[in-house]
Amino acid sequence: MKAERDVPSSTRADGEPDADVVARIHRGEVGALGLLYDRYAADVRRVVARLGVASADVDDVVQVTFLDVLAAAARYDGRASAKSWLVGLAVMHVRRRRRGLGRLAARVAAWGREPRPPVVTPEDGAAIDEEVARVQRALDALSPKKREVIVLVAIEGMSGEEAASILGVPVATVWTRLHHARRELVDAVFEEES
Amino acid sequence: MTRDRCERTWQVEALEDGRLEDNDRASLERHLPTCAACTRAKERLASLHEALRRIPHDEPAELDRRRARAELLARANGAVVAPRRGRPWRLALVAAVLVAVAGLLVGRRAALPSRGGEAAPRFEVTDVASADYTTTREGAMSGVTLRSGRASFQVDRVAPGARFVVRVPDGEVEVRGTRFVVDVAGGRTRAVEVSEGVVEVRVAGFTGVLRAGERWPAAAAAASGAGGPGPAVTAEPSGVTTNDAPPSSALAAPPTAPAAWSASPASSTAVAALPSAPAAAPSAATSAPAPPAASTVAAAPAAVTAPSASSSAADGAGVRFGQAVQSYRAGDYGEAERRFTAFVRDYPGDSRAEDAMFLVADGRARRGDERGAKAAALEYLRRYPDGLRAPAARRLAGAP
Ligand SMILES: [Zn+2]
């Protein structure tokens, strides 16, 4: 809990601990929300996109996630870095949106598949090789639960404990899901070439 | 060396995830070079993770990021303010103006003593000669809404839980017991300078802390913040206001006047709809090289109160911008355009260059030169796509 407070929470020069920033948000200081946004919006946005939210909706999910902070700040547990906490809020919104979209699935299917985000800057474009394209397709084909653990642990590098807390499941469940998800991905990406 | 199967292959994944005890890890690391299956599993896992991390994700452009940030804070402000006040912010602001008028002081010194029991910080506003501002207090919070001009603030120590906030058109400055100067022109904050204590600045997309002796911006004024407020409230060039004569119209307005600040000829003109409002006054509140306002309290030495937002602009810039504004106000749009254009050429980094470019377009429109206005508006938009005048410039450019 509060014991982590002396861990550096941010490399920013202002150095105010995340927990203090969240406390100020709790007191109604909207400017502190801007500070939190500056620190973590890019992380939240990246996770939301990797969880498979359509590119047109990513910014909206990021917005509602940070707006959630106004109410959720009261429940902040004092952890040194707010990143995993924010990612947890974002995951809830991604799930909610997915459920809502499920009801629209038939209509969406009629419109055709959402185009992928404009892939990357030209100089990176050459690096987008066939293997990455296969991994992207395989990731898109995973079930939402498997995708969550892949994104949080395998891509974002979170610990099993962090992921478990974000996803609301026991750590063992994280490892099990991760194992099955990796097997699916490996099968899809590598078996077809060998 | 089995080809495809090994009963330890599952440990490879646990190793990757850091779940193996020291003994098991050492043992597996000894095993790996001897086992093709485990080695292959390890390599595949590594290249899977590497490929996963290379999946591209688009980063928003900086401008989009700033827009999104401004939108978030605007929505958050609504979320925070609305429930507490029970009505929209705009209405609340009207109420705040009334409070301020009632509290407006005699003479030039604006001292608001705390009412008994309330923890709202005590503060004093000085140097208000060119400032268009209102004061507010609510519960443990007090503050000033500064629409344009320059004012010095001295704030007593702020008790825990209490707040003192200066709202500016493009953000806010929050205080923890200090002395500081805020300078606003054309709907934008030009400078915040701290002579004592600490303030937090949240303006135009910037968030940071200033300590004694520090100022924002440090160098030439940054481009205007994203999602800035709409029509700017601007002031006359401050040369119009003599510093020793109390800006009586502002301060001696009858307390019943609901909008003392807009009724005051010397203090400000609300620009409702650029470019149609003919009285549109460009932001020149701090640009004319008026001598630093004589402060009744020596809260801020002249060197500190001198506008610093435009470090590229020596006094010459202020004079020249002021002259261009005078031509513009006199209706001599041709001369105004020459002067604004020269100003932009000579002081491209000055924060007023943005206004100057816009006023060229606006002046052409007033002369009936629609095509010229459109071209100038497009030029403005090219340079300041996110500028304070962008909505008006888009109208001039004929864009939707
Ligand atoms: Zn083996």
XYZ file of C-alpha atoms and ligand atoms in Angstrom:
595
model
C 0.000 0.000 0.000
C 1.563 3.235 1.136
C 4.828 1.433 1.693
C 5.732 1.828 -1.944
C 5.674 5.576 -1.692
C 9.410 6.046 -1.706
C 9.782 4.231 -5.009
C 10.353 6.797 -7.722
C 7.045 7.046 -9.452
C 8.000 9.105 -12.375
C 11.013 10.384 -14.136
C 9.487 13.790 -14.609
C 11.424 16.698 -13.308
C 8.595 17.901 -11.099
C 8.831 14.595 -9.263
C 5.525 14.846 -7.454
C 4.538 11.296 -6.504
C 1.597 9.879 -8.411
C -0.226 9.274 -5.152
C -0.027 12.984 -4.333
C -1.265 13.903 -7.781
C -4.216 11.551 -7.412
C -4.913 12.987 -3.968
C -5.097 16.459 -5.466
C -7.497 15.205 -8.101
C -9.586 13.794 -5.287
C -9.677 17.262 -3.748
C -11.064 18.595 -7.004
C -7.952 19.982 -8.619
C -8.640 19.459 -12.258
C -5.173 20.671 -13.143
C -3.724 17.649 -11.386
C -5.728 15.492 -13.734
C -3.860 17.200 -16.551
C -0.597 16.243 -14.896
C -1.669 12.613 -14.602
C -2.741 12.735 -18.227
C 0.658 14.041 -19.266
C 2.321 11.193 -17.437
C 0.213 8.275 -18.572
C -2.111 9.083 -21.448
C 0.318 7.594 -23.948
C 0.538 4.349 -21.955
C -3.214 4.075 -21.561
C -3.775 4.851 -25.207
C -1.293 2.237 -26.337
C -2.832 -0.463 -24.141
C -6.342 0.402 -25.284
C -5.296 0.171 -28.916
C -3.504 -3.119 -28.340
C -6.569 -4.535 -26.656
C -8.255 -4.253 -30.017
C -10.404 -1.152 -29.675
C -11.112 0.286 -33.109
C -8.793 3.150 -33.838
C -11.664 5.603 -34.136
C -12.717 4.781 -30.570
C -9.354 4.687 -28.845
C -9.276 8.350 -27.883
C -12.774 8.159 -26.523
C -11.861 5.265 -24.260
C -8.819 7.188 -23.058
C -11.024 10.178 -22.241
C -13.573 8.216 -20.231
C -10.766 6.409 -18.455
C -9.256 9.661 -17.231
C -12.681 11.078 -16.399
C -13.168 7.990 -14.240
C -10.231 9.152 -12.196
C -12.335 11.968 -10.744
C -14.538 9.451 -8.987
C -12.032 6.647 -8.599
C -9.388 8.865 -7.001
C -11.064 8.335 -3.637
C -10.219 4.636 -3.881
C -6.602 5.012 -4.931
C -4.500 2.596 -2.917
C -1.411 4.770 -2.787
C 0.674 2.649 -5.142
C 3.772 4.416 -6.358
C 2.901 4.324 -10.041
C -0.599 5.061 -11.194
C -0.014 3.357 -14.511
C -1.387 -0.076 -13.681
C -4.295 1.521 -11.840
C -5.173 3.578 -14.908
C -4.772 0.556 -17.142
C -7.217 -1.239 -14.858
C -9.771 1.529 -15.341
C -9.166 1.418 -19.081
C -9.621 -2.359 -19.226
C -13.047 -1.974 -17.615
C -14.056 0.463 -20.330
C -12.695 -1.719 -23.081
C -14.735 -4.639 -21.730
C -17.860 -2.533 -21.400
C -17.463 -1.279 -24.921
C -16.935 -4.794 -26.212
C -20.162 -5.934 -24.581
C -21.988 -3.005 -26.081
C -20.489 -3.711 -29.444
C -21.476 -7.343 -29.187
C -25.082 -6.267 -29.506
C -24.202 -4.369 -32.620
C -22.071 -7.125 -34.037
C -24.452 -8.065 -36.806
C -24.743 -4.517 -38.029
C -21.038 -3.925 -37.815
C -20.369 -7.086 -39.770
C -22.515 -5.716 -42.545
C -20.352 -2.627 -42.733
C -17.245 -4.653 -43.168
C -14.188 -4.793 -41.057
C -12.870 -1.674 -39.486
C -9.763 -0.639 -41.350
C -6.576 -0.926 -39.375
C -5.007 2.264 -38.202
C -2.743 3.845 -40.757
C 0.067 1.596 -40.046
C 3.151 3.603 -39.277
C 5.500 6.284 -40.366
C 7.232 5.603 -43.671
C 10.654 4.935 -42.249
C 9.214 2.240 -39.994
C 7.089 0.829 -42.745
C 9.838 -1.344 -44.095
C 10.089 -3.084 -40.752
C 6.508 -4.274 -40.813
C 7.344 -7.658 -42.073
C 5.172 -10.605 -42.757
C 5.799 -12.067 -39.318
C 4.384 -9.032 -37.571
C 1.387 -9.084 -39.863
C 0.774 -12.709 -38.928
C 1.111 -11.908 -35.229
C -1.349 -9.054 -35.619
C -3.896 -11.353 -37.253
C -3.349 -14.004 -34.612
C -3.762 -11.450 -31.824
C -6.997 -10.232 -33.378
C -8.231 -13.814 -33.450
C -7.634 -14.413 -29.726
C -10.514 -14.385 -27.301
C -10.741 -11.139 -25.300
C -9.545 -12.803 -22.101
C -6.482 -14.253 -23.771
C -5.768 -11.006 -25.515
C -5.846 -9.156 -22.191
C -3.108 -11.280 -20.639
C -0.985 -11.171 -23.776
C -1.195 -7.393 -23.928
C -0.602 -6.763 -20.240
C 2.102 -9.338 -19.550
C 3.761 -10.288 -22.823
C 3.649 -6.890 -24.492
C 3.451 -4.334 -21.704
C 5.712 -6.336 -19.435
C 3.516 -6.198 -16.361
C 3.987 -8.774 -13.629
C 1.519 -11.602 -13.220
C 0.401 -10.012 -9.967
C -0.285 -6.663 -11.592
C -2.231 -8.295 -14.385
C -4.193 -10.378 -11.899
C -5.166 -7.298 -9.960
C -6.154 -5.408 -13.102
C -8.171 -8.289 -14.488
C -9.694 -9.342 -11.202
C -8.529 -12.956 -11.348
C -6.048 -15.076 -9.362
C -2.448 -15.022 -10.530
C -2.639 -18.680 -11.453
C -5.429 -17.843 -13.873
C -3.215 -15.258 -15.509
C -0.499 -17.841 -16.101
C -2.951 -20.399 -17.414
C -4.533 -17.958 -19.825
C -1.166 -16.741 -20.894
C -0.005 -20.271 -21.615
C -3.006 -21.031 -23.802
C -2.812 -17.687 -25.526
C 0.861 -18.143 -26.339
C 0.217 -21.606 -27.710
C -2.470 -20.250 -30.016
C -0.212 -17.466 -31.190
C 2.793 -19.708 -31.709
C 0.665 -22.170 -33.631
C -0.757 -19.435 -35.812
C 2.482 -17.625 -36.433
C 5.109 -20.305 -36.651
C 3.472 -23.607 -37.450
C 2.152 -22.401 -40.758
C 5.653 -21.616 -41.911
C 7.304 -24.871 -40.866
C 17.870 -34.996 -27.660
C 14.307 -35.673 -28.580
C 13.178 -33.783 -31.613
C 9.915 -32.250 -30.552
C 9.033 -33.190 -27.031
C 10.590 -32.687 -23.681
C 8.836 -32.856 -20.370
C 10.604 -29.679 -19.237
C 9.424 -27.511 -22.093
C 6.685 -25.964 -19.953
C 9.414 -24.541 -17.716
C 10.684 -22.456 -20.575
C 7.598 -20.283 -20.337
C 7.875 -20.049 -16.571
C 11.476 -18.976 -17.005
C 10.430 -16.230 -19.388
C 7.850 -15.016 -16.889
C 10.266 -15.062 -13.983
C 8.302 -17.673 -12.119
C 11.074 -20.234 -11.592
C 12.816 -20.636 -8.302
C 16.559 -20.116 -8.374
C 17.355 -23.839 -8.346
C 14.939 -24.661 -11.126
C 16.174 -21.768 -13.182
C 19.796 -22.825 -12.909
C 18.866 -26.370 -13.733
C 16.859 -25.351 -16.792
C 19.621 -23.107 -18.003
C 21.976 -26.084 -17.857
C 19.398 -28.202 -19.659
C 18.660 -25.813 -22.487
C 21.853 -26.192 -24.539
C 21.355 -29.941 -24.520
C 17.706 -29.976 -25.587
C 16.538 -29.025 -29.067
C 12.874 -28.980 -28.083
C 13.363 -26.605 -25.189
C 15.740 -24.432 -27.178
C 13.223 -24.209 -29.987
C 10.438 -23.372 -27.556
C 12.554 -20.629 -26.037
C 13.424 -19.156 -29.408
C 9.823 -19.180 -30.552
C 8.659 -17.535 -27.392
C 11.287 -14.859 -27.784
C 10.440 -14.165 -31.402
C 6.726 -14.194 -30.603
C 7.222 -11.546 -27.951
C 9.478 -9.570 -30.199
C 6.901 -9.626 -32.994
C 4.103 -8.731 -30.572
C 6.002 -5.680 -29.423
C 6.611 -4.622 -32.990
C 2.908 -4.505 -33.825
C 2.500 -0.865 -34.743
C 0.241 1.494 -32.888
C -0.324 5.005 -34.069
C 0.840 7.801 -31.830
C -1.334 10.897 -31.895
C 0.172 14.040 -33.309
C 1.164 16.543 -30.647
C -1.622 18.865 -31.686
C -4.200 16.097 -31.348
C -2.775 15.195 -27.987
C -3.150 18.769 -26.796
C -6.688 18.943 -28.110
C -7.590 15.719 -26.351
C -6.003 16.997 -23.155
C -7.869 20.292 -23.310
C -11.103 18.454 -23.986
C -10.503 16.164 -21.040
C -9.906 19.073 -18.684
C -12.950 20.902 -19.991
C -15.087 17.835 -19.405
C -13.503 17.280 -16.027
C -14.165 20.882 -15.071
C -17.789 20.385 -15.952
C -17.894 17.212 -13.930
C -16.307 18.849 -10.937
C -18.037 22.184 -11.076
C -21.524 21.275 -12.152
C -22.584 19.065 -9.273
C -21.210 21.383 -6.668
C -22.804 24.466 -8.042
C -25.822 22.732 -9.400
C -25.809 24.725 -12.560
C -23.658 25.268 -15.584
C -20.356 26.990 -15.311
C -21.441 29.954 -17.378
C -24.225 30.778 -15.003
C -21.913 30.265 -12.122
C -19.594 32.795 -13.653
C -22.318 35.396 -13.726
C -22.823 34.813 -10.062
C -19.130 35.149 -9.543
C -19.141 38.499 -11.269
C -21.847 39.754 -8.940
C -19.923 38.609 -5.940
C -16.884 40.333 -7.261
C -18.628 43.609 -7.847
C -19.989 43.565 -4.349
C -16.516 42.905 -3.064
C -14.832 45.473 -5.219
C -12.777 47.733 -3.339
C -12.233 51.269 -2.717
C -9.349 52.684 -4.621
C -6.881 50.441 -6.270
C -6.177 48.009 -3.572
C -8.352 44.977 -3.532
C -8.175 43.499 -0.118
C -10.684 40.853 0.701
C -10.587 40.000 4.338
C -11.647 36.548 5.243
C -15.060 36.267 6.640
C -15.197 34.784 10.079
C -14.743 31.059 10.297
C -14.150 30.446 6.667
C -10.792 29.134 5.651
C -10.718 30.790 2.256
C -7.290 32.280 1.740
C -6.904 36.010 2.240
C -5.443 37.775 -0.710
C -4.696 41.159 -2.073
C -4.748 42.287 -5.673
C -2.620 45.225 -6.672
C -1.386 46.793 -9.867
C -4.854 46.494 -11.252
C -4.652 49.527 -13.508
C -4.914 47.555 -16.691
C -6.479 44.434 -15.292
C -9.951 43.236 -16.100
C -10.771 40.832 -13.345
C -13.322 39.613 -10.887
C -12.875 38.018 -7.528
C -14.664 34.989 -6.187
C -14.924 33.158 -2.949
C -16.780 30.038 -2.177
C -16.322 28.049 0.981
C -12.659 27.442 1.479
C -11.834 28.620 -1.998
C -11.131 32.106 -3.166
C -9.733 33.430 -6.337
C -9.690 35.839 -9.190
C -10.837 35.532 -12.765
C -8.396 37.591 -14.790
C -9.648 38.268 -18.283
C -6.968 40.603 -19.468
C -4.287 42.905 -18.263
C -1.788 42.462 -15.523
C -2.301 42.147 -11.837
C -0.145 41.370 -8.860
C -1.336 39.073 -6.160
C -0.275 38.606 -2.627
C -1.780 35.648 -0.907
C -1.576 34.767 2.728
C -0.587 31.308 3.695
C -3.169 28.909 2.345
C -4.581 26.611 4.994
C -4.761 22.891 4.279
C -7.811 22.157 2.201
C -8.188 25.773 1.147
C -7.380 26.998 -2.335
C -6.598 30.179 -4.124
C -6.854 30.055 -7.882
C -6.401 32.667 -10.571
C -8.445 31.676 -13.567
C -7.105 32.915 -16.877
C -8.741 32.421 -20.262
C -6.460 29.567 -21.158
C -5.936 27.893 -17.827
C -5.372 28.580 -14.185
C -2.683 29.405 -11.709
C -2.893 27.960 -8.260
C -1.189 29.318 -5.245
C 0.138 28.151 -1.967
C 0.836 31.428 -0.263
C 2.966 33.671 -2.336
C 3.459 36.814 -4.341
C 3.192 36.708 -8.072
C 2.198 38.509 -11.237
C -0.108 37.276 -13.954
C -0.307 38.917 -17.329
C -3.133 38.189 -19.767
C -3.768 39.599 -23.205
C -6.014 38.625 -26.038
C -7.476 35.711 -24.161
C -4.068 34.258 -23.529
C -1.743 34.226 -20.623
C 1.447 35.981 -21.514
C 3.380 35.567 -18.353
C 3.317 34.354 -14.789
C 6.131 35.497 -12.543
C 6.661 34.507 -8.967
C 8.466 36.708 -6.511
C 7.711 34.716 -3.367
C 6.527 31.233 -2.617
C 5.280 28.654 -5.067
C 2.513 28.584 -7.619
C 1.308 25.920 -9.937
C 0.589 26.936 -13.505
C -1.870 25.069 -15.648
C -2.133 27.169 -18.738
C -2.356 26.502 -22.456
C -1.576 22.851 -22.115
C 1.347 23.491 -19.791
C 1.428 22.208 -16.246
C 4.238 23.003 -13.919
C 5.411 24.566 -10.715
C 7.051 27.964 -10.454
C 9.159 28.986 -7.516
C 10.344 32.368 -6.412
C 12.275 34.112 -9.146
C 10.880 31.895 -11.879
C 8.584 32.836 -14.681
C 6.465 31.196 -17.321
C 7.051 31.060 -20.169
C 10.778 30.959 -19.786
C 11.464 32.072 -23.324
C 9.378 33.367 -26.175
C 5.707 32.754 -25.747
C 4.536 29.387 -26.865
C 1.841 28.945 -29.436
C -1.606 29.225 -28.052
C -2.952 26.274 -26.186
C -5.272 23.768 -27.719
C -8.946 24.289 -27.415
C -8.609 27.751 -26.092
C -11.672 29.704 -25.158
C -13.749 31.230 -27.871
C -14.131 34.932 -28.270
C -11.408 36.619 -26.401
C -12.024 39.398 -24.023
C -9.450 41.965 -24.798
C -8.402 45.286 -23.502
C -7.376 48.588 -24.846
C -3.709 49.177 -25.223
C -2.597 49.902 -21.737
C -1.113 53.191 -22.786
C -4.642 54.453 -22.671
C -4.818 53.913 -18.990
C -2.681 56.134 -16.921
C -1.369 54.322 -14.019
C -1.677 56.982 -11.443
C -5.224 57.835 -12.223
C -7.238 55.116 -10.627
C -9.109 53.262 -13.331
C -12.077 54.676 -11.637
C -14.607 53.358 -14.036
C -13.531 49.874 -13.193
C -13.277 50.205 -9.515
C -15.777 52.876 -8.700
C -18.540 51.315 -10.699
C -21.696 51.158 -8.685
C -21.859 47.851 -6.947
C -25.185 47.182 -8.537
C -23.784 47.129 -12.038
C -23.808 43.483 -12.914
C -20.948 43.792 -15.320
C -18.760 46.536 -14.093
C -15.868 45.307 -16.088
C -17.573 45.486 -19.426
C -19.049 48.882 -18.688
C -15.660 50.329 -18.111
C -14.280 52.036 -21.162
C -10.773 52.060 -19.875
C -10.708 48.528 -18.792
C -11.951 46.236 -21.429
C -14.117 45.511 -24.378
C -15.809 42.218 -24.762
C -15.386 40.968 -28.269
C -18.411 38.897 -28.903
C -18.010 37.859 -32.462
C -14.897 38.476 -34.387
C -14.716 39.452 -37.143
C -18.117 41.037 -37.324
C -17.842 43.178 -34.238
C -16.374 46.400 -35.467
C -15.089 47.349 -32.071
C -12.885 44.298 -31.957
C -9.840 45.293 -30.056
C -6.796 43.213 -30.615
C -4.912 42.082 -27.620
C -2.698 44.878 -26.717
C -3.241 45.108 -23.045
C 0.337 44.512 -22.245
C 1.917 45.278 -25.520
C 2.112 49.013 -25.464
C 5.204 50.022 -23.642
C 3.367 51.647 -20.825
C 5.494 52.252 -17.817
C 5.013 49.475 -15.324
C 1.967 50.179 -13.311
C 2.825 52.004 -10.178
C 2.050 49.557 -7.493
C 0.549 50.843 -4.312
C 2.191 48.055 -2.456
C 5.651 47.221 -3.561
C 4.502 43.748 -4.314
C 6.210 43.576 -7.611
C 9.208 45.522 -8.712
C 9.003 46.954 -12.170
C 11.486 44.498 -13.539
C 9.257 41.674 -12.522
C 6.026 43.143 -13.771
C 7.422 44.028 -17.160
C 5.812 41.663 -19.599
C 8.285 38.985 -20.360
C 6.206 36.697 -22.489
C 7.853 37.974 -25.571
C 11.493 37.859 -24.875
C 12.087 38.344 -28.562
C 10.200 41.581 -28.391
C 12.004 44.502 -26.962
C 9.945 47.559 -26.260
C 10.078 48.297 -29.946
C 7.788 45.398 -30.606
C 5.235 46.743 -28.203
C 5.372 50.184 -29.748
C 5.017 48.847 -33.236
C 2.207 46.506 -32.402
C 0.472 49.326 -30.610
C 0.817 51.569 -33.655
C -0.610 48.882 -35.893
C -3.506 48.461 -33.503
C -4.112 52.204 -33.529
C -4.310 52.238 -37.307
C -6.614 49.288 -37.174
C -8.858 50.918 -34.627
C -8.889 54.109 -36.605
C -10.241 52.154 -39.538
C -7.104 52.627 -41.608
C -6.855 48.989 -42.538
C -4.300 49.501 -45.267
C -1.854 51.151 -42.922
C -2.711 48.622 -40.225
C -1.937 45.788 -42.599
C 1.426 47.269 -43.505
C 2.272 47.629 -39.868
C 1.002 44.212 -38.828
C 2.831 42.575 -41.719
C 6.057 44.318 -40.816
C 5.519 43.335 -37.207
C 5.153 39.668 -38.147
C 8.230 39.900 -40.336
C 10.364 41.524 -37.660
C 9.034 39.680 -34.614
C 7.963 36.279 -35.896
C 8.448 34.698 -32.492
C 6.437 37.292 -30.603
C 3.192 36.021 -29.174
C 1.384 38.953 -30.763
C 2.435 37.856 -34.229
C -0.511 35.509 -34.194
C -2.933 38.350 -33.522
C -1.192 40.447 -36.130
C -1.629 37.814 -38.801
C -5.259 37.366 -37.963
C -5.907 41.092 -37.966
C -4.458 41.349 -41.457
C -7.125 38.937 -42.633
C -9.774 40.674 -40.591
C -8.777 44.088 -41.904
C -9.027 42.896 -45.478
C -12.488 41.544 -44.807
C -13.511 44.909 -43.395
C -12.261 46.585 -46.534
C -14.395 44.234 -48.584
C -11.426 42.349 -49.965
C -12.898 38.884 -49.599
C -10.326 37.043 -51.625
C -7.486 38.759 -49.849
C -9.080 38.032 -46.491
C -9.414 34.401 -47.427
C -5.794 34.149 -48.485
C -4.607 35.810 -45.289
C -6.876 33.646 -43.166
C -5.488 30.531 -44.817
C -1.986 31.771 -44.171
C -2.900 32.320 -40.534
C -4.366 28.818 -40.297
C -1.347 27.304 -41.931
C 0.850 28.823 -39.295
C -1.509 28.543 -36.315
C -3.806 25.624 -37.103
C -4.668 25.439 -33.445
C -4.555 29.119 -32.742
C -6.840 31.165 -30.605
C -8.298 32.840 -33.680
C -8.605 29.639 -35.685
C -12.417 29.447 -35.568
C -12.770 33.017 -36.783
C -10.045 32.497 -39.366
C -11.857 29.456 -40.685
C -14.964 31.556 -41.131
C -12.952 34.147 -43.010
C -11.410 31.429 -45.130
C -14.853 30.195 -45.976
C -14.152 26.796 -44.486
C -16.982 24.912 -42.833
Zn 14.090 -30.044 -22.824
